[in-house]
mmCIF file of C-alpha atoms and ligand atoms in Angstrom:
data_model
loop_
_atom_site.group_PDB
_atom_site.id
_atom_site.type_symbol
_atom_site.label_atom_id
_atom_site.label_comp_id
_atom_site.label_asym_id
_atom_site.label_seq_id
_atom_site.Cartn_x
_atom_site.Cartn_y
_atom_site.Cartn_z
ATOM 1 C CA MET A 1 -6.684 0.087 39.538
ATOM 2 C CA SER A 2 -9.135 -1.980 40.936
ATOM 3 C CA GLY A 3 -10.954 1.715 40.751
ATOM 4 C CA LYS A 4 -9.975 2.680 37.161
ATOM 5 C CA LYS A 5 -11.677 -0.373 36.529
ATOM 6 C CA GLU A 6 -15.331 0.219 37.696
ATOM 7 C CA GLN A 7 -15.638 3.319 36.401
ATOM 8 C CA VAL A 8 -14.368 1.944 32.876
ATOM 9 C CA GLU A 9 -17.348 -0.319 33.507
ATOM 10 C CA HIS A 10 -19.126 2.045 33.132
ATOM 11 C CA GLY A 11 -17.675 3.585 30.417
ATOM 12 C CA TYR A 12 -16.055 6.928 32.110
ATOM 13 C CA PHE A 13 -12.569 7.399 32.256
ATOM 14 C CA GLY A 14 -12.452 9.782 35.251
ATOM 15 C CA ALA A 15 -14.791 12.312 34.362
ATOM 16 C CA TYR A 16 -15.023 11.148 30.091
ATOM 17 C CA GLY A 17 -16.496 9.112 28.140
ATOM 18 C CA GLY A 18 -19.937 7.895 28.583
ATOM 19 C CA LYS A 19 -23.066 8.229 26.934
ATOM 20 C CA PHE A 20 -24.454 11.291 25.732
ATOM 21 C CA VAL A 21 -27.564 9.497 22.698
ATOM 22 C CA PRO A 22 -31.069 8.894 22.200
ATOM 23 C CA ASP A 23 -33.068 6.858 24.057
ATOM 24 C CA ALA A 24 -32.783 4.269 20.997
ATOM 25 C CA LEU A 25 -29.235 4.251 20.704
ATOM 26 C CA ALA A 26 -28.229 4.254 24.386
ATOM 27 C CA SER A 27 -29.616 0.244 24.303
ATOM 28 C CA LEU A 28 -27.894 -1.609 21.157
ATOM 29 C CA LEU A 29 -25.083 0.662 23.135
ATOM 30 C CA GLU A 30 -25.366 -1.586 25.694
ATOM 31 C CA GLY A 31 -26.683 -4.949 23.394
ATOM 32 C CA LEU A 32 -22.936 -3.611 22.114
ATOM 33 C CA GLY A 33 -21.608 -4.013 25.256
ATOM 34 C CA GLN A 34 -22.627 -7.055 26.777
ATOM 35 C CA VAL A 35 -21.790 -8.803 23.789
ATOM 36 C CA PHE A 36 -18.219 -7.487 23.887
ATOM 37 C CA THR A 37 -18.237 -8.066 27.906
ATOM 38 C CA GLY A 38 -19.375 -12.280 26.818
ATOM 39 C CA ALA A 39 -16.692 -12.113 23.606
ATOM 40 C CA ILE A 40 -13.525 -11.197 25.401
ATOM 41 C CA ALA A 41 -14.261 -13.805 27.896
ATOM 42 C CA GLU A 42 -14.196 -16.516 26.226
ATOM 43 C CA ASP A 43 -11.377 -18.476 24.294
ATOM 44 C CA SER A 44 -12.470 -19.044 21.055
ATOM 45 C CA PHE A 45 -13.534 -15.629 21.039
ATOM 46 C CA ARG A 46 -9.928 -14.636 21.361
ATOM 47 C CA GLU A 47 -8.956 -17.380 19.149
ATOM 48 C CA GLU A 48 -10.164 -16.672 16.212
ATOM 49 C CA LEU A 49 -9.555 -13.150 16.322
ATOM 50 C CA GLN A 50 -5.714 -14.429 16.885
ATOM 51 C CA GLU A 51 -5.501 -16.533 14.458
ATOM 52 C CA LEU A 52 -7.132 -14.684 11.791
ATOM 53 C CA LEU A 53 -3.812 -11.853 13.278
ATOM 54 C CA LYS A 54 -1.642 -13.762 12.384
ATOM 55 C CA ASP A 55 -2.356 -15.262 9.586
ATOM 56 C CA TYR A 56 -4.328 -12.308 7.195
ATOM 57 C CA VAL A 57 -3.115 -9.655 9.059
ATOM 58 C CA GLY A 58 0.636 -11.091 9.459
ATOM 59 C CA ARG A 59 1.454 -10.134 13.179
ATOM 60 C CA PRO A 60 3.302 -9.987 14.854
ATOM 61 C CA SER A 61 4.222 -6.926 13.308
ATOM 62 C CA ALA A 62 8.538 -6.442 12.491
ATOM 63 C CA LEU A 63 10.434 -3.933 16.175
ATOM 64 C CA THR A 64 12.360 -2.407 13.302
ATOM 65 C CA GLU A 65 15.756 0.169 15.191
ATOM 66 C CA CYS A 66 16.477 3.324 12.486
ATOM 67 C CA ARG A 67 20.828 2.909 14.051
ATOM 68 C CA ASN A 68 20.916 5.729 10.707
ATOM 69 C CA LEU A 69 18.887 8.312 12.442
ATOM 70 C CA SER A 70 19.762 6.417 15.559
ATOM 71 C CA GLU A 71 23.377 7.333 14.766
ATOM 72 C CA GLU A 72 22.305 10.810 12.540
ATOM 73 C CA CYS A 73 20.304 12.114 16.545
ATOM 74 C CA GLY A 74 23.729 12.059 17.496
ATOM 75 C CA GLY A 75 21.370 10.397 21.449
ATOM 76 C CA GLY A 76 19.186 7.986 22.242
ATOM 77 C CA ARG A 77 18.266 4.465 20.397
ATOM 78 C CA LEU A 78 14.356 4.984 18.125
ATOM 79 C CA PHE A 79 12.875 1.756 17.468
ATOM 80 C CA LEU A 80 9.786 1.865 15.357
ATOM 81 C CA LYS A 81 6.705 -0.405 16.050
ATOM 82 C CA ARG A 82 6.060 -1.822 12.370
ATOM 83 C CA GLU A 83 2.217 -1.322 11.936
ATOM 84 C CA ASP A 84 2.719 -0.405 8.366
ATOM 85 C CA LEU A 85 3.276 -3.746 7.498
ATOM 86 C CA ASN A 86 -0.461 -4.842 8.432
ATOM 87 C CA HIS A 87 -2.430 -5.386 5.775
ATOM 88 C CA THR A 88 -4.622 -2.563 4.593
ATOM 89 C CA GLY A 89 -0.991 -0.721 5.542
ATOM 90 C CA ALA A 90 -1.763 0.590 9.310
ATOM 91 C CA HIS A 91 -2.868 -0.509 12.576
ATOM 92 C CA LYS A 92 -6.893 0.291 11.099
ATOM 93 C CA ILE A 93 -7.845 -3.338 10.117
ATOM 94 C CA ASN A 94 -6.616 -4.651 13.744
ATOM 95 C CA ASN A 95 -9.344 -2.882 14.947
ATOM 96 C CA ALA A 96 -12.070 -3.313 12.258
ATOM 97 C CA LEU A 97 -10.865 -7.655 12.175
ATOM 98 C CA GLY A 98 -12.436 -7.103 16.184
ATOM 99 C CA GLN A 99 -15.346 -5.811 15.948
ATOM 100 C CA ALA A 100 -16.646 -8.111 12.537
ATOM 101 C CA LEU A 101 -16.144 -10.850 14.932
ATOM 102 C CA LEU A 102 -18.659 -8.950 17.175
ATOM 103 C CA ALA A 103 -20.754 -8.801 14.627
ATOM 104 C CA LYS A 104 -20.748 -11.647 13.210
ATOM 105 C CA ARG A 105 -21.310 -12.808 16.646
ATOM 106 C CA MET A 106 -24.761 -10.593 16.986
ATOM 107 C CA GLY A 107 -25.969 -12.003 13.458
ATOM 108 C CA LYS A 108 -25.297 -8.785 11.542
ATOM 109 C CA LYS A 109 -24.741 -8.228 7.263
ATOM 110 C CA ARG A 110 -24.195 -5.556 6.809
ATOM 111 C CA LEU A 111 -21.191 -2.990 8.057
ATOM 112 C CA ILE A 112 -21.979 0.567 8.384
ATOM 113 C CA ALA A 113 -18.603 2.752 8.816
ATOM 114 C CA GLU A 114 -17.174 6.190 9.212
ATOM 115 C CA THR A 115 -13.838 7.089 7.179
ATOM 116 C CA GLY A 116 -11.524 10.269 6.747
ATOM 117 C CA ALA A 117 -8.671 9.197 5.437
ATOM 118 C CA GLY A 118 -9.567 6.562 3.546
ATOM 119 C CA MET A 119 -7.965 4.091 6.537
ATOM 120 C CA HIS A 120 -10.842 3.167 8.499
ATOM 121 C CA GLY A 121 -13.238 2.213 5.713
ATOM 122 C CA THR A 122 -11.245 0.474 3.722
ATOM 123 C CA ALA A 123 -9.820 -1.477 6.311
ATOM 124 C CA THR A 124 -13.612 -2.389 7.016
ATOM 125 C CA ALA A 125 -14.333 -2.896 3.550
ATOM 126 C CA THR A 126 -11.597 -5.180 3.978
ATOM 127 C CA VAL A 127 -12.742 -6.956 6.379
ATOM 128 C CA ALA A 128 -16.972 -7.437 5.212
ATOM 129 C CA ALA A 129 -15.073 -9.132 1.194
ATOM 130 C CA LEU A 130 -13.650 -11.605 4.321
ATOM 131 C CA MET A 131 -16.817 -12.376 5.987
ATOM 132 C CA GLY A 132 -19.634 -11.650 4.049
ATOM 133 C CA MET A 133 -21.238 -8.961 4.452
ATOM 134 C CA GLU A 134 -22.274 -5.844 2.996
ATOM 135 C CA CYS A 135 -20.810 -2.428 2.797
ATOM 136 C CA VAL A 136 -21.586 1.196 3.859
ATOM 137 C CA VAL A 137 -18.980 3.504 3.998
ATOM 138 C CA TYR A 138 -20.147 7.427 5.274
ATOM 139 C CA MET A 139 -17.568 10.062 4.250
ATOM 140 C CA GLY A 140 -17.313 13.581 4.172
ATOM 141 C CA ALA A 141 -17.213 15.053 0.336
ATOM 142 C CA VAL A 142 -14.433 16.669 0.793
ATOM 143 C CA ASP A 143 -12.054 13.547 1.613
ATOM 144 C CA VAL A 144 -13.969 11.454 -1.274
ATOM 145 C CA ALA A 145 -12.548 13.772 -3.110
ATOM 146 C CA ARG A 146 -8.615 14.285 -1.882
ATOM 147 C CA GLN A 147 -8.433 10.598 -0.674
ATOM 148 C CA ALA A 148 -9.792 8.804 -4.645
ATOM 149 C CA PRO A 149 -6.852 6.163 -4.314
ATOM 150 C CA ASN A 150 -8.403 4.591 -0.472
ATOM 151 C CA VAL A 151 -12.544 5.478 -2.984
ATOM 152 C CA ALA A 152 -10.998 3.072 -5.331
ATOM 153 C CA ARG A 153 -10.489 1.020 -2.815
ATOM 154 C CA MET A 154 -13.253 0.725 -0.629
ATOM 155 C CA ARG A 155 -14.911 0.210 -4.353
ATOM 156 C CA VAL A 156 -12.804 -2.771 -6.039
ATOM 157 C CA LEU A 157 -13.141 -4.511 -2.227
ATOM 158 C CA GLY A 158 -17.692 -4.099 -2.917
ATOM 159 C CA ALA A 159 -18.492 -1.465 -0.060
ATOM 160 C CA ARG A 160 -20.462 1.442 -1.386
ATOM 161 C CA VAL A 161 -19.306 4.634 -0.539
ATOM 162 C CA VAL A 162 -21.705 7.633 0.500
ATOM 163 C CA ALA A 163 -20.110 11.113 -0.141
ATOM 164 C CA VAL A 164 -21.620 13.866 3.472
ATOM 165 C CA HIS A 165 -21.522 16.925 1.428
ATOM 166 C CA ASP A 166 -22.905 18.819 5.100
ATOM 167 C CA GLY A 167 -20.689 21.186 6.907
ATOM 168 C CA GLN A 168 -16.976 21.233 6.243
ATOM 169 C CA GLY A 169 -17.213 17.902 4.726
ATOM 170 C CA THR A 170 -14.421 15.618 6.704
ATOM 171 C CA LEU A 171 -14.794 12.863 9.722
ATOM 172 C CA LYS A 172 -17.016 14.875 11.947
ATOM 173 C CA GLU A 173 -19.424 15.105 8.984
ATOM 174 C CA ALA A 174 -18.999 11.508 8.603
ATOM 175 C CA VAL A 175 -19.452 10.369 11.690
ATOM 176 C CA ASP A 176 -23.213 12.215 12.385
ATOM 177 C CA ALA A 177 -24.047 10.870 8.859
ATOM 178 C CA ALA A 178 -22.442 6.995 10.254
ATOM 179 C CA LEU A 179 -24.054 7.475 13.917
ATOM 180 C CA GLN A 180 -27.874 8.245 11.986
ATOM 181 C CA ALA A 181 -27.643 5.958 9.336
ATOM 182 C CA PHE A 182 -26.857 3.384 12.382
ATOM 183 C CA ILE A 183 -30.366 4.461 14.914
ATOM 184 C CA GLN A 184 -32.160 4.536 10.802
ATOM 185 C CA ASP A 185 -31.010 0.511 10.578
ATOM 186 C CA PRO A 186 -30.064 -1.637 13.732
ATOM 187 C CA GLU A 187 -29.908 -4.676 11.656
ATOM 188 C CA ALA A 188 -27.212 -2.849 10.921
ATOM 189 C CA PHE A 189 -23.082 -3.062 13.224
ATOM 190 C CA TYR A 190 -21.137 0.435 13.207
ATOM 191 C CA LEU A 191 -18.256 0.020 13.110
ATOM 192 C CA LEU A 192 -16.553 2.935 14.696
ATOM 193 C CA GLY A 193 -12.670 3.259 14.315
ATOM 194 C CA SER A 194 -10.942 5.042 17.305
ATOM 195 C CA ALA A 195 -10.804 5.237 20.309
ATOM 196 C CA VAL A 196 -13.807 7.835 20.246
ATOM 197 C CA GLY A 197 -17.894 7.849 20.835
ATOM 198 C CA PRO A 198 -20.364 6.986 23.197
ATOM 199 C CA ALA A 199 -19.793 3.704 25.743
ATOM 200 C CA PRO A 200 -18.339 1.793 24.680
ATOM 201 C CA TYR A 201 -16.720 1.794 22.005
ATOM 202 C CA PRO A 202 -13.965 3.601 23.276
ATOM 203 C CA GLU A 203 -12.830 0.389 25.221
ATOM 204 C CA ILE A 204 -13.742 -2.151 22.697
ATOM 205 C CA VAL A 205 -11.410 -0.393 20.273
ATOM 206 C CA ARG A 206 -8.967 -0.064 22.839
ATOM 207 C CA TYR A 207 -8.657 -3.689 23.494
ATOM 208 C CA PHE A 208 -8.886 -4.287 19.926
ATOM 209 C CA GLN A 209 -5.284 -2.049 19.003
ATOM 210 C CA SER A 210 -4.440 -3.573 22.271
ATOM 211 C CA VAL A 211 -2.480 -5.973 20.605
ATOM 212 C CA ILE A 212 0.932 -2.723 19.275
ATOM 213 C CA GLY A 213 1.099 -2.547 22.694
ATOM 214 C CA SER A 214 2.148 -6.109 24.454
ATOM 215 C CA GLU A 215 3.122 -7.459 20.724
ATOM 216 C CA ALA A 216 5.692 -4.397 21.593
ATOM 217 C CA ARG A 217 6.321 -4.460 25.436
ATOM 218 C CA ALA A 218 7.671 -8.384 24.499
ATOM 219 C CA GLU A 219 9.531 -8.452 21.110
ATOM 220 C CA ILE A 220 11.879 -4.994 23.267
ATOM 221 C CA LEU A 221 11.917 -6.762 26.360
ATOM 222 C CA ARG A 222 13.302 -10.194 24.434
ATOM 223 C CA ARG A 223 15.718 -7.894 22.509
ATOM 224 C CA GLU A 224 17.070 -5.268 24.942
ATOM 225 C CA GLY A 225 16.165 -7.046 28.233
ATOM 226 C CA ARG A 226 14.613 -3.671 29.274
ATOM 227 C CA LEU A 227 11.621 -1.059 28.455
ATOM 228 C CA PRO A 228 11.278 1.568 26.768
ATOM 229 C CA ASP A 229 12.041 5.050 28.012
ATOM 230 C CA GLU A 230 9.439 6.751 26.292
ATOM 231 C CA VAL A 231 6.871 5.693 24.158
ATOM 232 C CA VAL A 232 5.283 7.533 20.994
ATOM 233 C CA ALA A 233 2.203 7.956 19.057
ATOM 234 C CA CYS A 234 0.230 9.907 17.252
ATOM 235 C CA VAL A 235 -3.457 11.322 18.036
ATOM 236 C CA GLY A 236 -6.218 11.698 16.416
ATOM 237 C CA GLY A 237 -9.192 9.618 17.460
ATOM 238 C CA GLY A 238 -6.551 7.742 19.875
ATOM 239 C CA SER A 239 -7.072 4.568 18.785
ATOM 240 C CA ASN A 240 -3.027 3.637 17.837
ATOM 241 C CA ALA A 241 -2.381 6.243 20.748
ATOM 242 C CA ILE A 242 -3.806 3.462 23.481
ATOM 243 C CA GLY A 243 -3.844 -0.076 22.112
ATOM 244 C CA LEU A 244 0.167 1.501 22.502
ATOM 245 C CA PHE A 245 -0.001 2.562 25.521
ATOM 246 C CA SER A 246 -1.819 0.002 27.883
ATOM 247 C CA ALA A 247 0.109 -1.954 28.265
ATOM 248 C CA PHE A 248 3.261 0.530 29.748
ATOM 249 C CA MET A 249 -0.229 1.982 32.925
ATOM 250 C CA ASP A 250 1.783 0.336 35.336
ATOM 251 C CA ASP A 251 5.789 0.751 34.544
ATOM 252 C CA PRO A 252 6.405 4.024 35.839
ATOM 253 C CA GLY A 253 9.882 4.334 34.857
ATOM 254 C CA VAL A 254 7.938 4.708 31.544
ATOM 255 C CA VAL A 255 6.933 7.793 29.783
ATOM 256 C CA MET A 256 4.026 8.087 27.031
ATOM 257 C CA THR A 257 3.539 10.958 24.909
ATOM 258 C CA GLY A 258 0.734 10.981 22.404
ATOM 259 C CA VAL A 259 1.713 13.129 19.351
ATOM 260 C CA GLU A 260 -1.402 15.807 17.560
ATOM 261 C CA PRO A 261 -0.978 17.987 14.930
ATOM 262 C CA ALA A 262 -0.594 21.856 16.000
ATOM 263 C CA GLY A 263 -1.100 22.388 11.502
ATOM 264 C CA LYS A 264 -0.537 25.915 10.596
ATOM 265 C CA GLY A 265 1.155 26.001 13.217
ATOM 266 C CA LEU A 266 -1.155 26.735 17.686
ATOM 267 C CA GLN A 267 -1.055 30.351 17.251
ATOM 268 C CA PHE A 268 -2.755 30.617 14.371
ATOM 269 C CA GLY A 269 -6.325 29.975 16.813
ATOM 270 C CA LEU A 270 -8.619 27.316 15.750
ATOM 271 C CA GLY A 271 -9.790 25.457 12.034
ATOM 272 C CA ALA A 272 -4.603 25.951 11.200
ATOM 273 C CA HIS A 273 -5.017 22.281 13.601
ATOM 274 C CA ALA A 274 -6.647 19.411 15.161
ATOM 275 C CA ALA A 275 -4.691 20.122 18.496
ATOM 276 C CA THR A 276 -7.654 18.745 20.252
ATOM 277 C CA LEU A 277 -5.883 18.092 24.126
ATOM 278 C CA SER A 278 -3.244 19.894 23.483
ATOM 279 C CA ALA A 279 -5.494 23.439 22.924
ATOM 280 C CA GLY A 280 -9.481 22.370 23.458
ATOM 281 C CA ALA A 281 -11.309 22.258 26.800
ATOM 282 C CA PRO A 282 -13.508 19.711 28.105
ATOM 283 C CA GLY A 283 -17.239 19.879 26.031
ATOM 284 C CA ILE A 284 -19.299 16.981 24.457
ATOM 285 C CA ILE A 285 -19.591 15.644 21.039
ATOM 286 C CA HIS A 286 -20.671 13.203 18.984
ATOM 287 C CA GLY A 287 -22.608 11.089 22.035
ATOM 288 C CA PHE A 288 -19.450 10.961 25.240
ATOM 289 C CA ARG A 289 -17.179 13.561 27.120
ATOM 290 C CA THR A 290 -13.616 14.809 26.174
ATOM 291 C CA TYR A 291 -11.489 17.701 25.046
ATOM 292 C CA VAL A 292 -13.018 19.831 21.920
ATOM 293 C CA LEU A 293 -12.650 22.137 19.403
ATOM 294 C CA SER A 294 -15.425 25.132 19.576
ATOM 295 C CA ASP A 295 -15.643 27.545 18.384
ATOM 296 C CA ALA A 296 -17.532 30.440 20.276
ATOM 297 C CA ASP A 297 -21.204 29.270 19.296
ATOM 298 C CA GLY A 298 -19.709 25.811 21.149
ATOM 299 C CA ASN A 299 -20.455 23.854 17.946
ATOM 300 C CA PRO A 300 -17.290 21.825 16.692
ATOM 301 C CA ALA A 301 -14.915 23.493 15.069
ATOM 302 C CA PRO A 302 -13.438 22.800 12.238
ATOM 303 C CA VAL A 303 -9.658 21.947 12.096
ATOM 304 C CA HIS A 304 -6.654 21.050 9.307
ATOM 305 C CA SER A 305 -4.233 19.122 9.107
ATOM 306 C CA VAL A 306 -2.178 17.980 5.859
ATOM 307 C CA ALA A 307 -2.337 13.821 8.028
ATOM 308 C CA PRO A 308 -6.461 13.397 6.935
ATOM 309 C CA GLY A 309 -6.221 10.793 9.660
ATOM 310 C CA LEU A 310 -5.780 13.141 12.629
ATOM 311 C CA ASP A 311 -7.664 16.218 11.542
ATOM 312 C CA TYR A 312 -10.610 15.676 14.708
ATOM 313 C CA PRO A 313 -12.133 18.496 16.891
ATOM 314 C CA GLY A 314 -12.760 15.781 19.645
ATOM 315 C CA VAL A 315 -10.273 13.200 20.962
ATOM 316 C CA GLY A 316 -10.590 9.486 22.679
ATOM 317 C CA PRO A 317 -11.668 10.186 26.540
ATOM 318 C CA GLU A 318 -8.701 8.080 28.070
ATOM 319 C CA HIS A 319 -6.143 10.070 26.814
ATOM 320 C CA ALA A 320 -8.247 14.024 27.754
ATOM 321 C CA TYR A 321 -8.187 11.503 31.848
ATOM 322 C CA LEU A 322 -4.218 10.085 31.070
ATOM 323 C CA LYS A 323 -3.609 13.709 30.250
ATOM 324 C CA ASP A 324 -5.017 15.145 33.301
ATOM 325 C CA ILE A 325 -3.568 12.993 36.031
ATOM 326 C CA GLY A 326 -0.489 13.249 34.662
ATOM 327 C CA ARG A 327 0.025 9.554 33.249
ATOM 328 C CA ALA A 328 0.515 11.089 29.046
ATOM 329 C CA GLN A 329 2.315 14.253 28.407
ATOM 330 C CA TYR A 330 0.602 15.529 25.211
ATOM 331 C CA VAL A 331 2.792 17.433 23.174
ATOM 332 C CA SER A 332 1.893 18.897 19.059
ATOM 333 C CA VAL A 333 3.646 18.843 15.850
ATOM 334 C CA THR A 334 3.538 21.220 12.888
ATOM 335 C CA ASP A 335 2.627 19.822 9.296
ATOM 336 C CA ALA A 336 6.371 20.998 8.032
ATOM 337 C CA GLU A 337 7.828 19.401 10.837
ATOM 338 C CA ALA A 338 5.952 15.963 9.792
ATOM 339 C CA LEU A 339 6.475 16.664 5.947
ATOM 340 C CA ALA A 340 10.325 16.743 7.239
ATOM 341 C CA ALA A 341 9.976 13.867 9.167
ATOM 342 C CA PHE A 342 8.620 12.300 6.615
ATOM 343 C CA SER A 343 11.230 12.934 4.748
ATOM 344 C CA ARG A 344 14.639 11.857 6.644
ATOM 345 C CA LEU A 345 12.989 8.629 7.491
ATOM 346 C CA CYS A 346 11.992 8.457 3.083
ATOM 347 C CA ARG A 347 16.146 9.001 2.788
ATOM 348 C CA LYS A 348 17.592 6.853 5.688
ATOM 349 C CA GLU A 349 15.553 4.320 6.775
ATOM 350 C CA GLY A 350 14.732 3.052 3.430
ATOM 351 C CA ILE A 351 10.506 3.197 5.486
ATOM 352 C CA ILE A 352 7.460 6.154 3.498
ATOM 353 C CA PRO A 353 5.555 6.264 6.866
ATOM 354 C CA ALA A 354 1.890 8.052 6.361
ATOM 355 C CA LEU A 355 1.782 11.989 7.433
ATOM 356 C CA GLU A 356 -0.156 10.997 10.901
ATOM 357 C CA SER A 357 2.153 8.286 11.802
ATOM 358 C CA ALA A 358 5.565 11.108 10.441
ATOM 359 C CA HIS A 359 3.777 13.542 13.757
ATOM 360 C CA ALA A 360 5.389 10.803 16.010
ATOM 361 C CA LEU A 361 8.807 10.285 14.520
ATOM 362 C CA ALA A 362 9.120 14.086 13.601
ATOM 363 C CA TYR A 363 8.942 14.521 18.413
ATOM 364 C CA ALA A 364 10.855 11.797 18.235
ATOM 365 C CA LEU A 365 13.883 13.394 15.634
ATOM 366 C CA LYS A 366 13.589 16.438 18.639
ATOM 367 C CA VAL A 367 13.948 14.860 21.724
ATOM 368 C CA LEU A 368 15.895 12.192 20.559
ATOM 369 C CA PRO A 369 19.632 14.237 20.098
ATOM 370 C CA GLU A 370 19.408 15.266 24.294
ATOM 371 C CA MET A 371 18.388 10.819 24.959
ATOM 372 C CA LYS A 372 21.284 8.816 26.483
ATOM 373 C CA LYS A 373 22.950 6.925 24.386
ATOM 374 C CA ASP A 374 21.691 3.659 25.520
ATOM 375 C CA GLN A 375 17.754 5.243 26.032
ATOM 376 C CA ILE A 376 15.664 4.127 24.351
ATOM 377 C CA LEU A 377 12.419 5.786 22.681
ATOM 378 C CA LEU A 378 9.949 3.648 20.940
ATOM 379 C CA VAL A 379 7.425 5.762 18.571
ATOM 380 C CA ASN A 380 4.548 3.148 16.661
ATOM 381 C CA LEU A 381 4.150 3.854 13.390
ATOM 382 C CA SER A 382 0.457 3.913 13.211
ATOM 383 C CA GLY A 383 0.546 2.859 9.201
ATOM 384 C CA ARG A 384 2.776 3.247 5.544
ATOM 385 C CA GLY A 385 2.327 6.017 3.116
ATOM 386 C CA ASP A 386 1.712 5.526 -0.457
ATOM 387 C CA LYS A 387 -2.138 7.571 -0.039
ATOM 388 C CA ASP A 388 -0.437 10.549 0.887
ATOM 389 C CA LEU A 389 2.584 10.830 -2.203
ATOM 390 C CA GLU A 390 0.486 13.023 -3.927
ATOM 391 C CA THR A 391 0.531 15.895 -0.961
ATOM 392 C CA VAL A 392 3.641 14.938 -0.166
ATOM 393 C CA LEU A 393 5.580 15.412 -3.527
ATOM 394 C CA PRO A 394 4.153 18.740 -4.387
ATOM 395 C CA MET A 395 5.499 20.110 -1.178
ATOM 396 C CA LEU A 396 9.492 18.487 -1.385
ATOM 397 C CA GLY A 397 9.763 20.260 -4.619
ATOM 398 C CA LEU A 398 9.644 16.562 -6.615
HETATM 399 C C1 PLP B 401 -6.089 6.474 11.292
HETATM 400 C C2 PLP B 401 -5.905 7.031 10.867
HETATM 401 C C3 PLP B 401 -4.753 7.592 12.073
HETATM 402 C C4 PLP B 401 -4.824 8.205 13.784
HETATM 403 O O1 PLP B 401 -6.185 7.781 13.744
HETATM 404 P P1 PLP B 401 -5.875 7.528 15.393
HETATM 405 O O2 PLP B 401 -7.353 6.875 16.097
HETATM 406 O O3 PLP B 401 -5.871 8.610 16.346
HETATM 407 O O4 PLP B 401 -4.806 5.829 15.187
HETATM 408 C C5 PLP B 401 -3.246 8.078 12.189
HETATM 409 N N1 PLP B 401 -2.228 6.788 11.665
HETATM 410 C C6 PLP B 401 -2.757 6.771 10.719
HETATM 411 C C7 PLP B 401 -1.711 5.316 9.651
HETATM 412 C C8 PLP B 401 -4.340 6.600 10.800
HETATM 413 O O5 PLP B 401 -4.769 5.138 9.559
#
C-alpha cells in the first residue's frame, strides 16, 4: 500500500482530491496539514483524544445484533454499529472533537463550521463550549427553517448561527460561505464536517472517524471470531462510510458498500436525488476533484433527499477512488425505501434511526434475505432519528 500512502500524502486519492483553492487558502491548508501530521505522531495528542472519546462521547459505541429483523428477513445476521448512542446523537462528534484539539494546538479561539441538517453544527457548538472557544455556524436559510430543533441546540450551546440566503439555501451554499469566512478570518479554525473539501481535510476527517471501523472490527472479531461478510454505510459527504471502511480496506473478503440517496428516483434526473457516485461525473467542487452532480452549465446541480444530511452534490474524493478501483461498491435507495426501513427498525428493534442511516439499513434489508444464515452484514447506524420525527410522522400517516 506504499504507493497509496504516497498519493495520500500529496492530498490525492488516485486522480481525486487535491486542493484547487486561492493561494491565501492554500497556505492555511498547508499549515493545517503540518499541524495534523505532527499531532497524530504524538502519544499525548492521541491519549487526550482517546480520553475524550471515552469519557465525553461515551465510546466505544455498542455493536447490536438485530435478531428480530434478521429473523424476519430469513437470511443473514444483521449487526448495527451504534453511532446513534454517541453524545449529540451521531458520528459527527468524533471528528469535531479531533479537529477542535487541532485548533487548540494552533492557539485558535474561534471555530467556523458549515452545517446542513445541523448535526455537524451541533457537534461543533458542543466542542466549542467544552473547550472555551467561540463558534460561528453557516447554514442555508432553507435548512435553518426546516431544522429548527438543531438550530435551537446550537444557540443554547452559545454558537452564532448565520443563515445563508444564496442559491438553494442548503449545504452547498453553507460550505461556500464558510470557506469565504475562513479566508477572511485566518485567525479562526475551519472545522469541516465531512470527508470532503480541499486537502488535507478528507484525510483528517477519515483519521478522526476511523474509530468507527476499528471498534467495529475488534468487537465482531471478539464476539464472532470472524470478520463480517459485508459492511454498509450511507454516503453523504462520506465521513461515516470512510470511517467504517478504513478498518476493512485490506480485507478483500469483506464487501464494502456505500449507499447514496436516490431521492424520488434516479429516473427523474437532476434535482430529484443526491446520488453523486451513481449518477455524477468527475469534476471540481469546493476546491477538490471528485464525482459531482452538475447542471448543463457545469455548475453544481440542485439535489434532493428526504435525509437532509445526504443532500450534497459532491462526495469525498476517496470514495471516488474506491469506486473506480472497484474496492467499494456504491448503490442508491429512494426516499420511500429509506422511510420503510426507518419504520421497520423502530417497530422490530426499538431503535429510531436517523433518516440518513435508514438508507444504509434499506439496502441491508434488501440483501439480507439472499444471504446464508451464518453470514454477517454490519451496518453503521450513523445517528439517531429524533431530529427527523417532524418529517417522518406525516409521511407514515401518524
Ligand atoms: C451528517 C450525517 C450523515 C452524512 O454525512 P457523512 O459525512 O456522509 O457521514 C449521515 N448520517 C448522519 C446521522 C449525519 O448526521
